[in-house]
Amino acid sequence: FVNNNKAKMQFPTDYLGSLYLELGETYAGLNNAAKAKQHFTDARKEQHPKYYDLLSGANKNITEYQKQNLLMDISLGLSKSFNALNSIDSAYYFLQRHVEHRDRVNNLNTLWRLSMNLSNYKKAAEDQKRTSQLQLLQKDNLISSQRLQQQTMLYHFPPYQY
């Protein structure tokens, strides 16, 4: 099932690494250190190359937001795996990377919201401008029609002269 490429496409980029990580955490909770260590090692082996592949920009089909989101998730998984394997320096390194990627994701979210707000503001300003121009044209048309009526009345009914 895991080697089936069609099945792989249905799962996130790091599904296997995340699966191993969850199994490792489960076995650690059950006090089965040998199986937990094996699954943490497998998680690290799965996640480590994917992390650096994403960093290198090899996959051009994803947006910067998606890339940072994946890097954030994978770096947290690597931090947990290294921590469980008592490699504290590496765990700390990937925890720092996780925080950096999380901040980038938050910054991208903020930029997107600001962009949307600016876009909405510009659209509202353009709508207001069009509405104002339309009202001004309606007033001009009203004045023109009143002048035309006055001229028509003056033509048909000239003023009485004494």
CSV table of C-alpha atoms in Angstrom, one decimal:
chain,number,residue,atom,x,y,z
A,1,PHE,CA,0.0,0.0,0.0
A,2,VAL,CA,2.8,2.5,0.9
A,3,ASN,CA,4.6,1.8,-2.4
A,4,ASN,CA,1.5,2.5,-4.5
A,5,ASN,CA,2.2,5.9,-6.1
A,6,LYS,CA,-1.5,6.7,-6.5
A,7,ALA,CA,-2.1,6.1,-2.8
A,8,LYS,CA,0.8,8.4,-2.0
A,9,MET,CA,-0.7,11.3,-3.9
A,10,GLN,CA,-3.7,11.3,-1.5
A,11,PHE,CA,-1.6,11.9,1.6
A,12,PRO,CA,0.4,15.0,2.6
A,13,THR,CA,4.0,15.3,1.6
A,14,ASP,CA,5.2,14.0,5.0
A,15,TYR,CA,2.6,11.4,5.7
A,16,LEU,CA,5.0,8.5,6.3
A,17,GLY,CA,7.3,10.6,8.6
A,18,SER,CA,4.3,11.8,10.6
A,19,LEU,CA,3.0,8.2,10.9
A,20,TYR,CA,6.3,6.9,12.2
A,21,LEU,CA,6.4,9.9,14.6
A,22,GLU,CA,3.0,9.1,16.0
A,23,LEU,CA,3.8,5.4,16.3
A,24,GLY,CA,7.0,6.3,18.2
A,25,GLU,CA,5.1,8.6,20.5
A,26,THR,CA,2.5,5.9,21.1
A,27,TYR,CA,5.1,3.2,21.9
A,28,ALA,CA,7.0,5.7,24.2
A,29,GLY,CA,3.7,6.2,26.0
A,30,LEU,CA,3.3,2.5,26.4
A,31,ASN,CA,6.9,2.3,27.8
A,32,ASN,CA,8.1,0.2,24.9
A,33,ALA,CA,11.5,2.0,24.4
A,34,ALA,CA,12.9,-0.3,21.7
A,35,LYS,CA,9.9,0.1,19.3
A,36,ALA,CA,9.6,3.8,20.1
A,37,LYS,CA,13.3,4.3,19.3
A,38,GLN,CA,12.9,2.4,16.0
A,39,HIS,CA,9.9,4.5,14.9
A,40,PHE,CA,11.5,7.7,15.9
A,41,THR,CA,14.6,6.7,13.8
A,42,ASP,CA,12.3,5.8,10.9
A,43,ALA,CA,10.5,9.2,11.2
A,44,ARG,CA,13.8,11.0,11.2
A,45,LYS,CA,15.0,9.0,8.1
A,46,GLU,CA,11.8,9.9,6.3
A,47,GLN,CA,11.6,13.6,7.3
A,48,HIS,CA,15.2,14.7,7.2
A,49,PRO,CA,15.7,14.4,3.3
A,50,LYS,CA,12.2,15.9,2.7
A,51,TYR,CA,13.1,18.9,4.8
A,52,TYR,CA,16.2,19.6,2.8
A,53,ASP,CA,14.4,18.9,-0.5
A,54,LEU,CA,11.8,21.5,0.4
A,55,LEU,CA,14.6,24.0,1.4
A,56,SER,CA,16.4,23.5,-1.9
A,57,GLY,CA,13.3,24.6,-3.8
A,58,ALA,CA,13.2,21.4,-5.9
A,59,ASN,CA,9.4,21.4,-5.9
A,60,LYS,CA,8.3,24.3,-8.0
A,61,ASN,CA,4.6,23.3,-7.9
A,62,ILE,CA,3.9,24.7,-4.4
A,63,THR,CA,3.4,28.2,-3.2
A,64,GLU,CA,5.7,29.9,-0.6
A,65,TYR,CA,2.9,29.5,2.0
A,66,GLN,CA,2.6,25.8,1.3
A,67,LYS,CA,6.4,25.3,1.4
A,68,GLN,CA,6.7,27.2,4.7
A,69,ASN,CA,3.8,25.3,6.2
A,70,LEU,CA,5.4,21.9,5.2
A,71,LEU,CA,8.8,23.0,6.5
A,72,MET,CA,7.1,24.1,9.8
A,73,ASP,CA,5.5,20.7,10.3
A,74,ILE,CA,8.5,18.6,9.3
A,75,SER,CA,10.9,20.6,11.4
A,76,LEU,CA,8.7,20.1,14.5
A,77,GLY,CA,8.6,16.4,13.7
A,78,LEU,CA,12.4,16.3,13.4
A,79,SER,CA,12.7,18.1,16.6
A,80,LYS,CA,10.5,15.6,18.4
A,81,SER,CA,12.4,12.7,16.8
A,82,PHE,CA,15.8,14.0,17.7
A,83,ASN,CA,14.6,14.8,21.2
A,84,ALA,CA,13.3,11.2,21.6
A,85,LEU,CA,16.6,9.9,20.3
A,86,ASN,CA,18.5,12.0,22.9
A,87,SER,CA,20.1,14.2,20.2
A,88,ILE,CA,19.3,17.4,22.1
A,89,ASP,CA,21.5,19.7,19.9
A,90,SER,CA,19.7,18.6,16.7
A,91,ALA,CA,16.3,18.7,18.5
A,92,TYR,CA,17.0,22.3,19.5
A,93,TYR,CA,18.2,23.2,16.0
A,94,PHE,CA,15.0,21.9,14.4
A,95,LEU,CA,12.8,23.5,17.1
A,96,GLN,CA,14.4,26.8,16.2
A,97,ARG,CA,13.7,26.1,12.5
A,98,HIS,CA,10.1,25.3,13.4
A,99,VAL,CA,9.7,28.6,15.1
A,100,GLU,CA,11.2,30.4,12.1
A,101,HIS,CA,8.9,28.7,9.6
A,102,ARG,CA,5.9,29.2,11.9
A,103,ASP,CA,6.7,32.9,12.0
A,104,ARG,CA,7.0,33.0,8.2
A,105,VAL,CA,3.6,31.3,7.8
A,106,ASN,CA,2.1,33.8,10.2
A,107,ASN,CA,3.8,36.7,8.3
A,108,LEU,CA,2.4,35.4,5.0
A,109,ASN,CA,-1.0,35.1,6.5
A,110,THR,CA,-0.8,38.7,7.8
A,111,LEU,CA,0.5,39.9,4.4
A,112,TRP,CA,-2.4,38.1,2.7
A,113,ARG,CA,-5.0,39.7,5.0
A,114,LEU,CA,-3.5,43.1,4.6
A,115,SER,CA,-3.5,42.7,0.8
A,116,MET,CA,-7.1,41.6,0.9
A,117,ASN,CA,-8.0,44.6,3.1
A,118,LEU,CA,-6.2,46.9,0.8
A,119,SER,CA,-7.9,45.4,-2.2
A,120,ASN,CA,-11.3,45.7,-0.5
A,121,TYR,CA,-10.5,49.3,0.4
A,122,LYS,CA,-9.5,50.2,-3.2
A,123,LYS,CA,-12.6,48.5,-4.5
A,124,ALA,CA,-14.8,50.4,-2.1
A,125,ALA,CA,-13.1,53.7,-3.0
A,126,GLU,CA,-13.6,52.9,-6.7
A,127,ASP,CA,-17.3,52.1,-6.1
A,128,GLN,CA,-17.7,55.3,-4.1
A,129,LYS,CA,-16.1,57.3,-7.0
A,130,ARG,CA,-18.4,55.6,-9.6
A,131,THR,CA,-21.4,56.3,-7.4
A,132,SER,CA,-20.4,60.0,-7.0
A,133,GLN,CA,-19.9,60.3,-10.8
A,134,LEU,CA,-23.2,58.7,-11.5
A,135,GLN,CA,-25.0,61.1,-9.1
A,136,LEU,CA,-23.2,64.0,-10.7
A,137,LEU,CA,-24.3,62.9,-14.1
A,138,GLN,CA,-27.9,62.4,-12.9
A,139,LYS,CA,-27.9,66.0,-11.6
A,140,ASP,CA,-26.5,67.3,-14.9
A,141,ASN,CA,-29.2,65.4,-16.8
A,142,LEU,CA,-31.8,66.9,-14.5
A,143,ILE,CA,-30.5,70.4,-15.0
A,144,SER,CA,-30.3,69.9,-18.7
A,145,SER,CA,-33.9,68.5,-18.9
A,146,GLN,CA,-35.2,71.5,-16.8
A,147,ARG,CA,-33.4,74.0,-19.1
A,148,LEU,CA,-34.9,72.2,-22.1
A,149,GLN,CA,-38.3,72.4,-20.6
A,150,GLN,CA,-37.9,76.1,-19.9
A,151,GLN,CA,-36.7,76.8,-23.5
A,152,THR,CA,-39.6,74.8,-24.9
A,153,MET,CA,-42.1,76.7,-22.7
A,154,LEU,CA,-40.5,80.0,-23.7
A,155,TYR,CA,-40.7,79.0,-27.4
A,156,HIS,CA,-44.3,78.0,-27.2
A,157,PHE,CA,-45.4,80.6,-24.8
A,158,PRO,CA,-43.3,83.8,-25.1
A,159,PRO,CA,-43.5,86.1,-22.1
A,160,TYR,CA,-46.4,88.6,-22.2
A,161,GLN,CA,-45.3,92.1,-23.0
A,162,TYR,CA,-47.2,95.1,-21.7
